[in-house]
Short mmCIF file of C-alpha atoms and ligand atoms in Angstrom, two decimals:
data_model
loop_
_atom_site.label_atom_id
_atom_site.label_comp_id
_atom_site.label_asym_id
_atom_site.label_seq_id
_atom_site.Cartn_x
_atom_site.Cartn_y
_atom_site.Cartn_z
CA MET L 1 -177.04 61.22 58.11
CA SER L 2 -177.87 58.60 60.71
CA ARG L 3 -174.76 56.55 60.11
CA PHE L 4 -172.09 59.15 61.05
CA ARG L 5 -170.25 57.57 63.92
CA SER L 6 -169.93 60.56 66.24
CA PRO L 7 -172.63 63.11 67.10
CA VAL L 8 -169.84 65.71 67.42
CA ALA L 9 -168.85 65.13 63.80
CA LYS L 10 -172.48 65.59 62.76
CA VAL L 11 -172.74 68.89 64.58
CA LEU L 12 -169.45 70.09 63.07
CA ILE L 13 -170.53 69.22 59.56
CA VAL L 14 -173.92 70.91 59.89
CA ALA L 15 -172.32 73.97 61.50
CA SER L 16 -169.71 74.38 58.77
CA LEU L 17 -172.35 73.96 56.07
CA ALA L 18 -174.46 76.65 57.74
CA LEU L 19 -171.43 78.94 58.05
CA PHE L 20 -170.66 78.45 54.35
CA VAL L 21 -174.22 79.36 53.34
CA VAL L 22 -174.23 82.45 55.59
CA LEU L 23 -170.83 83.72 54.35
CA TRP L 24 -171.74 83.10 50.74
CA GLY L 25 -175.06 84.90 51.16
CA ALA L 26 -173.34 87.82 52.92
CA MET L 27 -170.85 88.11 50.07
CA ILE L 28 -173.59 88.33 47.46
CA TRP L 29 -175.59 90.74 49.61
CA THR L 30 -172.57 93.05 49.96
CA ALA L 31 -172.00 93.05 46.22
CA PHE L 32 -175.51 94.35 45.65
CA GLU L 33 -175.42 96.79 48.60
CA HIS L 34 -173.93 99.61 46.54
CA ASP L 35 -174.52 102.68 48.71
CA ALA L 36 -171.27 102.09 50.58
CA VAL L 37 -169.10 101.56 47.51
CA PRO L 38 -168.81 104.38 44.94
CA LEU L 39 -167.12 102.25 42.27
CA THR L 40 -169.83 99.72 41.52
CA THR L 41 -171.13 98.48 38.19
CA LEU L 42 -174.42 97.53 39.83
CA ASP L 43 -175.72 101.11 40.12
CA PRO L 44 -175.87 102.31 36.49
CA GLN L 45 -176.46 106.03 35.87
CA GLY L 46 -176.62 106.08 32.07
CA PRO L 47 -177.94 104.06 29.12
CA PHE L 48 -174.69 102.19 28.35
CA SER L 49 -174.01 101.06 31.90
CA THR L 50 -177.71 100.10 32.14
CA MET L 51 -177.31 97.77 29.13
CA ILE L 52 -174.51 95.99 30.97
CA ASP L 53 -176.44 95.92 34.22
CA ASP L 54 -179.44 94.38 32.43
CA LEU L 55 -177.18 91.43 31.58
CA VAL L 56 -176.20 90.84 35.18
CA ALA L 57 -179.53 89.40 36.39
CA PRO L 58 -180.13 86.82 33.61
CA VAL L 59 -176.49 85.66 33.54
CA PHE L 60 -176.38 85.51 37.34
CA ILE L 61 -179.61 83.48 37.46
CA ILE L 62 -178.39 81.04 34.80
CA GLY L 63 -175.03 80.71 36.59
CA GLY L 64 -176.85 80.24 39.91
CA MET L 65 -179.03 77.45 38.50
CA VAL L 66 -175.96 75.62 37.16
CA PHE L 67 -174.20 76.10 40.51
CA VAL L 68 -177.11 74.79 42.56
CA GLY L 69 -177.78 71.92 40.12
CA VAL L 70 -174.18 70.69 39.98
CA LEU L 71 -173.52 71.10 43.70
CA GLY L 72 -176.88 69.53 44.57
CA ALA L 73 -176.11 66.50 42.41
CA VAL L 74 -172.65 66.14 43.97
CA MET L 75 -174.15 66.33 47.47
CA TYR L 76 -176.83 63.80 46.58
CA PHE L 77 -174.35 61.25 45.22
CA VAL L 78 -171.94 61.77 48.10
CA LEU L 79 -174.66 61.05 50.66
CA ARG L 80 -176.59 58.42 48.73
CA TYR L 81 -173.58 56.27 47.76
CA ARG L 82 -171.22 56.84 50.70
CA GLU L 83 -169.58 53.86 52.34
CA LYS L 84 -171.94 52.57 55.00
CA GLY L 85 -169.65 50.21 56.89
CA ASP L 86 -171.60 46.98 56.27
CA ASP L 87 -171.36 47.14 52.46
CA ASP L 88 -169.12 44.88 50.48
CA LEU L 89 -166.85 47.15 48.43
CA GLU L 90 -167.83 46.01 44.96
CA LEU L 91 -167.88 48.69 42.23
CA PRO L 92 -171.40 49.89 41.31
CA LYS L 93 -172.66 49.42 37.78
CA GLN L 94 -170.52 51.55 35.41
CA THR L 95 -172.04 53.95 32.84
CA HIS L 96 -168.93 54.41 30.65
CA GLY L 97 -169.93 54.47 27.00
CA HIS L 98 -173.54 55.41 27.72
CA THR L 99 -174.14 57.33 24.47
CA ALA L 100 -177.41 59.02 25.47
CA ALA L 101 -175.93 60.38 28.74
CA GLU L 102 -172.78 61.65 27.03
CA VAL L 103 -174.72 63.40 24.27
CA ALA L 104 -177.04 64.94 26.86
CA TRP L 105 -174.32 66.36 29.08
CA THR L 106 -172.51 67.76 26.05
CA ILE L 107 -175.57 69.43 24.56
CA ALA L 108 -176.99 70.85 27.81
CA PRO L 109 -173.97 73.10 28.62
CA GLY L 110 -173.83 74.04 24.93
CA ILE L 111 -177.40 75.34 25.12
CA VAL L 112 -176.67 77.23 28.35
CA LEU L 113 -173.58 78.89 26.81
CA ALA L 114 -175.45 79.70 23.60
CA VAL L 115 -178.19 81.51 25.55
CA VAL L 116 -175.60 83.55 27.51
CA ALA L 117 -173.66 84.33 24.30
CA PHE L 118 -176.84 85.42 22.51
CA LEU L 119 -177.66 87.89 25.30
CA THR L 120 -174.07 89.16 25.56
CA VAL L 121 -173.24 89.61 21.86
CA GLY L 122 -176.38 91.72 21.38
CA VAL L 123 -175.22 94.12 24.10
CA ILE L 124 -171.64 94.22 22.74
CA LEU L 125 -172.97 95.25 19.31
CA ASP L 126 -175.26 97.90 20.83
CA LEU L 127 -172.36 99.27 22.88
CA SER L 128 -170.13 99.64 19.83
CA ALA L 129 -172.74 101.35 17.61
CA GLU L 130 -172.06 104.99 16.71
CA GLU L 131 -174.26 107.55 18.42
CA GLU L 132 -175.91 110.39 16.57
CA GLY L 133 -175.12 113.89 17.83
CA ALA L 134 -172.36 112.62 20.10
CA LEU L 135 -169.67 114.84 21.61
CA ARG L 136 -166.23 113.46 20.71
CA VAL L 137 -163.40 113.46 23.23
CA GLU L 138 -159.92 111.99 22.96
CA VAL L 139 -158.88 110.46 26.28
CA TYR L 140 -155.24 109.70 27.04
CA GLY L 141 -153.73 108.02 30.06
CA ALA L 142 -150.30 109.07 31.33
CA GLN L 143 -148.33 108.12 34.41
CA TRP L 144 -150.37 109.00 36.56
CA TRP L 145 -153.17 111.21 35.33
CA TRP L 146 -155.73 111.51 32.54
CA GLY L 147 -155.90 114.10 29.73
CA TYR L 148 -158.89 115.03 27.55
CA ASN L 149 -158.98 116.73 24.13
CA TYR L 150 -162.47 117.80 23.04
CA ASP L 151 -163.55 118.05 19.41
CA ILE L 152 -165.79 121.07 20.01
CA THR L 153 -165.81 122.18 16.37
CA GLY L 154 -167.09 118.79 15.18
CA ASP L 155 -164.46 118.42 12.40
CA ARG L 156 -163.23 115.08 13.82
CA SER L 157 -159.90 116.60 14.80
CA PHE L 158 -159.00 117.32 18.42
CA ASP L 159 -156.67 120.29 17.94
CA SER L 160 -158.48 122.71 15.65
CA ASP L 161 -159.06 126.33 16.71
CA GLY L 162 -161.89 126.20 19.22
CA ASP L 163 -161.15 122.68 20.48
CA ILE L 164 -160.22 122.44 24.16
CA SER L 165 -157.93 120.40 26.42
CA THR L 166 -158.28 119.60 30.08
CA ALA L 167 -157.17 116.97 32.59
CA ASN L 168 -158.44 114.47 35.16
CA GLU L 169 -162.00 115.85 35.31
CA LEU L 170 -164.07 115.09 32.22
CA VAL L 171 -166.95 117.57 31.97
CA ILE L 172 -169.87 116.37 29.84
CA PRO L 173 -173.40 117.56 29.06
CA VAL L 174 -176.22 115.56 30.68
CA GLY L 175 -178.28 113.34 28.39
CA ARG L 176 -175.92 113.56 25.39
CA PRO L 177 -173.80 110.61 24.28
CA VAL L 178 -170.05 111.18 24.48
CA GLU L 179 -167.80 109.15 22.18
CA LEU L 180 -164.36 108.59 23.64
CA ARG L 181 -161.21 107.77 21.69
CA ILE L 182 -159.01 106.25 24.35
CA THR L 183 -155.23 106.00 24.07
CA SER L 184 -152.09 106.24 26.20
CA MET L 185 -148.90 108.32 26.25
CA ASP L 186 -146.72 105.67 27.90
CA VAL L 187 -147.86 102.31 29.28
CA ILE L 188 -151.21 100.51 29.27
CA HIS L 189 -153.86 102.10 31.47
CA SER L 190 -157.58 101.39 31.69
CA PHE L 191 -160.37 103.96 31.70
CA TRP L 192 -163.30 103.08 33.94
CA ILE L 193 -166.28 105.13 35.10
CA PRO L 194 -168.40 102.27 36.46
CA ALA L 195 -171.63 104.28 36.72
CA LEU L 196 -171.43 105.16 33.02
CA ASN L 197 -169.86 102.16 31.23
CA GLY L 198 -167.43 99.27 31.63
CA LYS L 199 -163.64 99.33 31.38
CA ALA L 200 -161.65 100.20 28.25
CA ASP L 201 -157.89 99.73 27.97
CA ALA L 202 -155.76 102.74 27.04
CA VAL L 203 -152.98 101.29 24.87
CA PRO L 204 -150.07 103.39 23.53
CA GLY L 205 -150.18 103.77 19.74
CA MET L 206 -153.77 102.54 19.48
CA HIS L 207 -157.21 104.07 19.84
CA ARG L 208 -160.09 102.34 21.56
CA ASP L 209 -163.57 103.69 20.78
CA TRP L 210 -165.80 103.88 23.82
CA LYS L 211 -168.80 105.86 24.90
CA ILE L 212 -170.46 107.20 28.01
CA GLN L 213 -173.64 109.09 28.80
CA ALA L 214 -175.02 110.38 32.09
CA ASP L 215 -178.76 110.62 32.69
CA ALA L 216 -178.56 113.13 35.54
CA PRO L 217 -176.20 115.91 36.68
CA GLY L 218 -173.61 114.73 39.13
CA VAL L 219 -170.07 113.54 39.75
CA TYR L 220 -169.20 110.01 38.61
CA ARG L 221 -165.94 108.68 39.93
CA GLY L 222 -163.50 106.39 38.18
CA GLN L 223 -160.17 104.68 38.63
CA CYS L 224 -157.40 103.42 36.34
CA THR L 225 -157.85 99.65 36.37
CA GLU L 226 -154.71 98.40 34.61
CA PHE L 227 -151.58 98.25 36.75
CA CYS L 228 -149.37 101.03 35.38
CA GLY L 229 -146.61 101.51 37.94
CA LEU L 230 -145.95 103.29 41.18
CA SER L 231 -149.08 105.45 41.49
CA HIS L 232 -151.55 103.23 39.63
CA ALA L 233 -153.86 103.33 42.65
CA ASN L 234 -153.62 107.15 42.67
CA MET L 235 -154.64 107.49 39.04
CA ARG L 236 -158.26 108.42 39.42
CA MET L 237 -160.57 110.45 37.29
CA LEU L 238 -164.09 111.76 37.46
CA VAL L 239 -166.87 112.81 35.15
CA ARG L 240 -168.87 115.95 35.93
CA ALA L 241 -172.17 115.84 34.09
CA ILE L 242 -173.82 119.26 33.84
CA PRO L 243 -176.92 120.58 32.03
CA ALA L 244 -176.41 121.42 28.34
CA ASP L 245 -176.62 125.21 28.76
CA GLU L 246 -174.07 125.15 31.60
CA PHE L 247 -171.86 122.93 29.46
CA ASP L 248 -171.93 125.52 26.64
CA GLU L 249 -170.88 128.21 29.14
CA TRP L 250 -168.12 125.94 30.45
CA VAL L 251 -166.84 125.34 26.89
CA ALA L 252 -166.85 129.07 26.11
CA ARG L 253 -164.69 129.71 29.19
CA GLN L 254 -162.33 126.83 28.40
CA GLN L 255 -161.82 128.17 24.86
CA GLN L 256 -160.31 131.38 26.25
CA PRO L 257 -156.56 131.51 26.85
CA ALA L 258 -155.60 132.17 30.45
CA ALA L 259 -155.99 135.83 31.44
CA ASP L 260 -153.10 137.62 33.14
CA PRO L 261 -153.79 138.18 36.85
CA PRO L 262 -155.04 141.69 37.69
CA ALA L 263 -152.12 144.08 38.35
CA ASP L 264 -153.32 144.84 41.90
CA ASN L 265 -153.08 141.14 42.83
CA GLU L 266 -149.35 141.32 43.52
CA LEU L 267 -149.08 137.82 44.90
CA ALA L 268 -150.63 136.34 41.77
CA VAL L 269 -148.49 138.49 39.44
CA ALA L 270 -145.38 137.23 41.26
CA GLY L 271 -146.82 133.71 41.08
CA GLN L 272 -147.19 133.99 37.32
CA GLU L 273 -143.49 134.79 37.05
CA GLN L 274 -142.64 131.83 39.31
CA PHE L 275 -144.82 129.63 37.12
CA VAL L 276 -142.98 130.64 33.94
CA ASN L 277 -139.60 129.98 35.57
CA LEU L 278 -140.40 126.81 37.52
CA CYS L 279 -143.42 125.01 36.09
CA ALA L 280 -143.57 125.91 32.41
CA SER L 281 -141.19 123.18 31.29
CA CYS L 282 -143.93 120.62 31.94
CA HIS L 283 -147.27 122.37 32.48
CA LEU L 284 -148.96 124.33 29.72
CA VAL L 285 -151.01 127.43 30.45
CA ASP L 286 -152.51 128.42 27.13
CA GLY L 287 -151.58 131.99 26.21
CA LEU L 288 -148.80 132.21 28.80
CA ASN L 289 -146.01 129.77 28.04
CA ASN L 290 -146.89 128.27 24.63
CA GLU L 291 -143.69 129.64 23.10
CA GLN L 292 -141.47 128.25 25.83
CA ILE L 293 -143.14 124.90 25.48
CA ALA L 294 -142.51 124.93 21.73
CA GLN L 295 -138.83 125.75 22.30
CA LEU L 296 -138.47 123.02 24.88
CA HIS L 297 -139.96 120.51 22.44
CA GLU L 298 -137.14 121.32 20.02
CA ASP L 299 -134.48 120.92 22.67
CA ASP L 300 -133.99 117.16 22.90
CA GLU L 301 -131.66 117.53 25.85
CA PHE L 302 -134.45 118.85 28.02
CA PRO L 303 -135.64 116.07 30.32
CA LEU L 304 -139.30 117.06 30.65
CA VAL L 305 -141.62 118.69 28.16
CA ALA L 306 -145.23 119.78 28.14
CA GLY L 307 -147.58 116.89 27.67
CA VAL L 308 -145.93 114.97 30.50
CA ALA L 309 -148.03 116.99 32.92
CA PRO L 310 -151.65 118.21 33.00
CA ASP L 311 -152.67 121.35 31.10
CA LEU L 312 -153.31 123.98 33.78
CA THR L 313 -154.93 126.70 31.63
CA HIS L 314 -158.19 126.54 33.59
CA PHE L 315 -156.89 124.68 36.63
CA ARG L 316 -159.27 126.39 39.03
CA SER L 317 -162.30 125.22 37.01
CA ARG L 318 -161.62 121.75 38.47
CA GLY L 319 -162.55 120.60 41.93
CA THR L 320 -159.73 118.08 42.36
CA PHE L 321 -156.09 117.69 41.31
CA ALA L 322 -153.18 115.18 41.22
CA GLY L 323 -155.16 112.52 39.35
CA GLY L 324 -158.41 113.27 41.17
CA ILE L 325 -157.02 112.26 44.57
CA TYR L 326 -157.07 115.63 46.38
CA ASN L 327 -159.81 118.23 46.67
CA LEU L 328 -158.77 121.60 45.28
CA THR L 329 -161.91 123.24 46.63
CA TYR L 330 -164.42 122.55 49.34
CA PRO L 331 -166.59 119.71 48.04
CA ASN L 332 -170.39 119.93 48.07
CA PRO L 333 -172.97 121.62 50.22
CA ALA L 334 -173.74 119.17 53.01
CA GLY L 335 -176.50 116.77 52.06
CA ASP L 336 -176.66 118.04 48.49
CA ASP L 337 -175.77 115.32 46.03
CA SER L 338 -175.63 117.62 43.05
CA PRO L 339 -172.24 119.32 42.63
CA PHE L 340 -174.03 122.15 40.86
CA GLY L 341 -176.66 122.94 43.43
CA ALA L 342 -176.19 125.77 45.89
CA THR L 343 -172.52 126.59 46.42
CA CYS L 344 -170.96 127.24 49.79
CA THR L 345 -169.08 130.29 51.04
CA LEU L 346 -166.06 130.74 53.27
CA GLU L 347 -168.32 132.48 55.80
CA ASP L 348 -170.62 129.49 55.93
CA LEU L 349 -168.22 126.53 55.89
CA GLU L 350 -170.74 124.23 57.53
CA ASN L 351 -172.44 123.80 54.19
CA CYS L 352 -169.18 123.09 52.39
CA GLY L 353 -168.69 119.45 53.28
CA ASP L 354 -165.45 117.91 54.50
CA PRO L 355 -162.60 118.94 52.16
CA THR L 356 -160.38 116.14 53.45
CA ASP L 357 -162.93 113.56 52.33
CA ILE L 358 -161.64 112.49 48.96
CA GLY L 359 -164.82 110.50 48.46
CA LEU L 360 -166.57 113.83 47.89
CA ALA L 361 -165.29 115.57 44.78
CA GLY L 362 -164.64 119.28 45.20
CA ASN L 363 -167.13 121.66 43.60
CA PRO L 364 -165.18 124.07 41.32
CA ASP L 365 -167.60 126.89 42.20
CA ASN L 366 -166.72 126.59 45.87
CA PRO L 367 -163.87 128.38 47.70
CA LEU L 368 -160.30 127.15 47.28
CA TYR L 369 -159.18 124.67 49.95
CA ARG L 370 -155.52 125.57 50.47
CA PRO L 371 -153.85 122.83 52.59
CA PHE L 372 -153.65 120.10 49.93
CA ILE L 373 -152.39 122.31 47.11
CA GLU L 374 -149.84 123.95 49.42
CA ASP L 375 -148.56 120.58 50.64
CA TRP L 376 -148.43 119.42 47.04
CA LEU L 377 -146.23 122.34 45.97
CA ARG L 378 -144.05 121.86 49.05
CA ASN L 379 -143.28 118.20 48.32
CA PRO L 380 -145.30 116.42 45.58
CA PRO L 381 -143.71 112.95 45.93
CA ALA L 382 -144.74 112.95 49.61
CA MET L 383 -148.36 113.45 48.54
CA LYS L 384 -148.32 110.84 45.77
CA PRO L 385 -145.53 108.34 45.00
CA MET L 386 -143.86 109.37 41.74
CA ALA L 387 -140.55 108.92 39.91
CA ALA L 388 -139.71 112.40 38.68
CA GLU L 389 -136.05 111.51 38.14
CA GLU L 390 -137.26 109.15 35.42
CA GLY L 391 -139.57 111.77 33.93
CA ARG L 392 -142.70 110.38 35.55
CA GLY L 393 -144.45 112.69 37.93
CA MET L 394 -143.61 115.96 39.59
CA PRO L 395 -140.29 116.56 41.37
CA ASN L 396 -139.81 118.32 44.69
CA LEU L 397 -138.74 121.83 43.67
CA ASN L 398 -137.84 122.84 47.25
CA LEU L 399 -140.04 125.91 47.06
CA THR L 400 -140.08 128.48 49.86
CA GLN L 401 -143.36 129.32 51.60
CA GLU L 402 -143.29 132.68 49.79
CA GLN L 403 -143.05 130.97 46.40
CA ILE L 404 -145.84 128.58 47.39
CA ASP L 405 -148.12 131.47 48.40
CA GLN L 406 -147.41 133.22 45.11
CA LEU L 407 -148.04 130.10 43.02
CA VAL L 408 -151.29 129.29 44.83
CA ALA L 409 -152.46 132.88 44.31
CA TYR L 410 -151.69 132.58 40.59
CA LEU L 411 -153.30 129.14 40.20
CA ASP L 412 -156.41 130.53 41.91
CA THR L 413 -156.79 133.03 39.02
CA LEU L 414 -156.86 130.30 36.35
CA ARG L 415 -160.65 130.04 36.19
CU1 LIG Z 1 -152.85 104.06 34.94
CU2 LIG Z 1 -153.11 102.15 36.35
#
């Protein structure tokens, strides 16, 4: 270092090196500081994501050793053989054709890659093995939401009597493997619940087998990770993992067709009629508008048909809507991580959490939070960019406040 001409240059070089080391360290630190970032692969919550996470440390250490070794050697040669002013500029002794060196630097990276491949292929095989006693769910992406068809009966079909369909929120039993068959209704999407497994592409006309499992009850957030158009960033999903006995109760409720609203709930009865007239061309409510949907399917002229929009049969059993981006209910009791701990009441809103915080998923057992769903019915494209005129997303139906009140009252009965 003693031969740099100016002391200022020396200071600048040392300072920029120090800055580089600090920034680089901060970047790595942030990546591992996962409390602030919900979508991280570095905080696994189930066996499959743990397998992937177990690969991170060894591969990172190997990569780090290569990085330090190569950069260290470059630095050494730069400093050791730099031009020193008084040297004559003859070329140093050349090593071209040095067989031993060339064999060595070919074999060494080969060994490094072989070790990484050995570790990785083992995990890939483990991740694609079939799981005994797994729950099977067909997952499909659509612009811009997720649908789920459960094989409850275990006959390897997803539409037998007793099988169920839902959207955006995937409810699973804790501690049981769930095998997913992932596909798409339109363009390529990608299904990703980072706490439970890596990413899997949803490709139209194909099925991708995938699996997830959660070790503890809770909400695990996800995000579509393949650019799929206008509202790609608003195509979220979440997994609610609940204890096995609660899951059985949930399934039993989901297997029921939607009940008519009680006759004394006049708002909801009027809302049901509005639903049949306004919403039923796209949204299915099992037991209410199946026949209309079937007719619309036969009418090719009709621009939108069921299947282009989420099944709303048990809408109110979800805590979020519109691709998991808005809370439908108040989220969680304050300070309670479990979505299935104590629920909050309208009289005691302090324990309900902040319903405008979309980082907290709404708890379906909590009271309805009206502002988002009302705004949504008033003007959906203002709440989430969509292209309804092209059959993608929900149009603005120019509803009156009376119609909105009626529809919200009806949706609130779909438990
Ligand atoms: Cu679906 Cu991005």
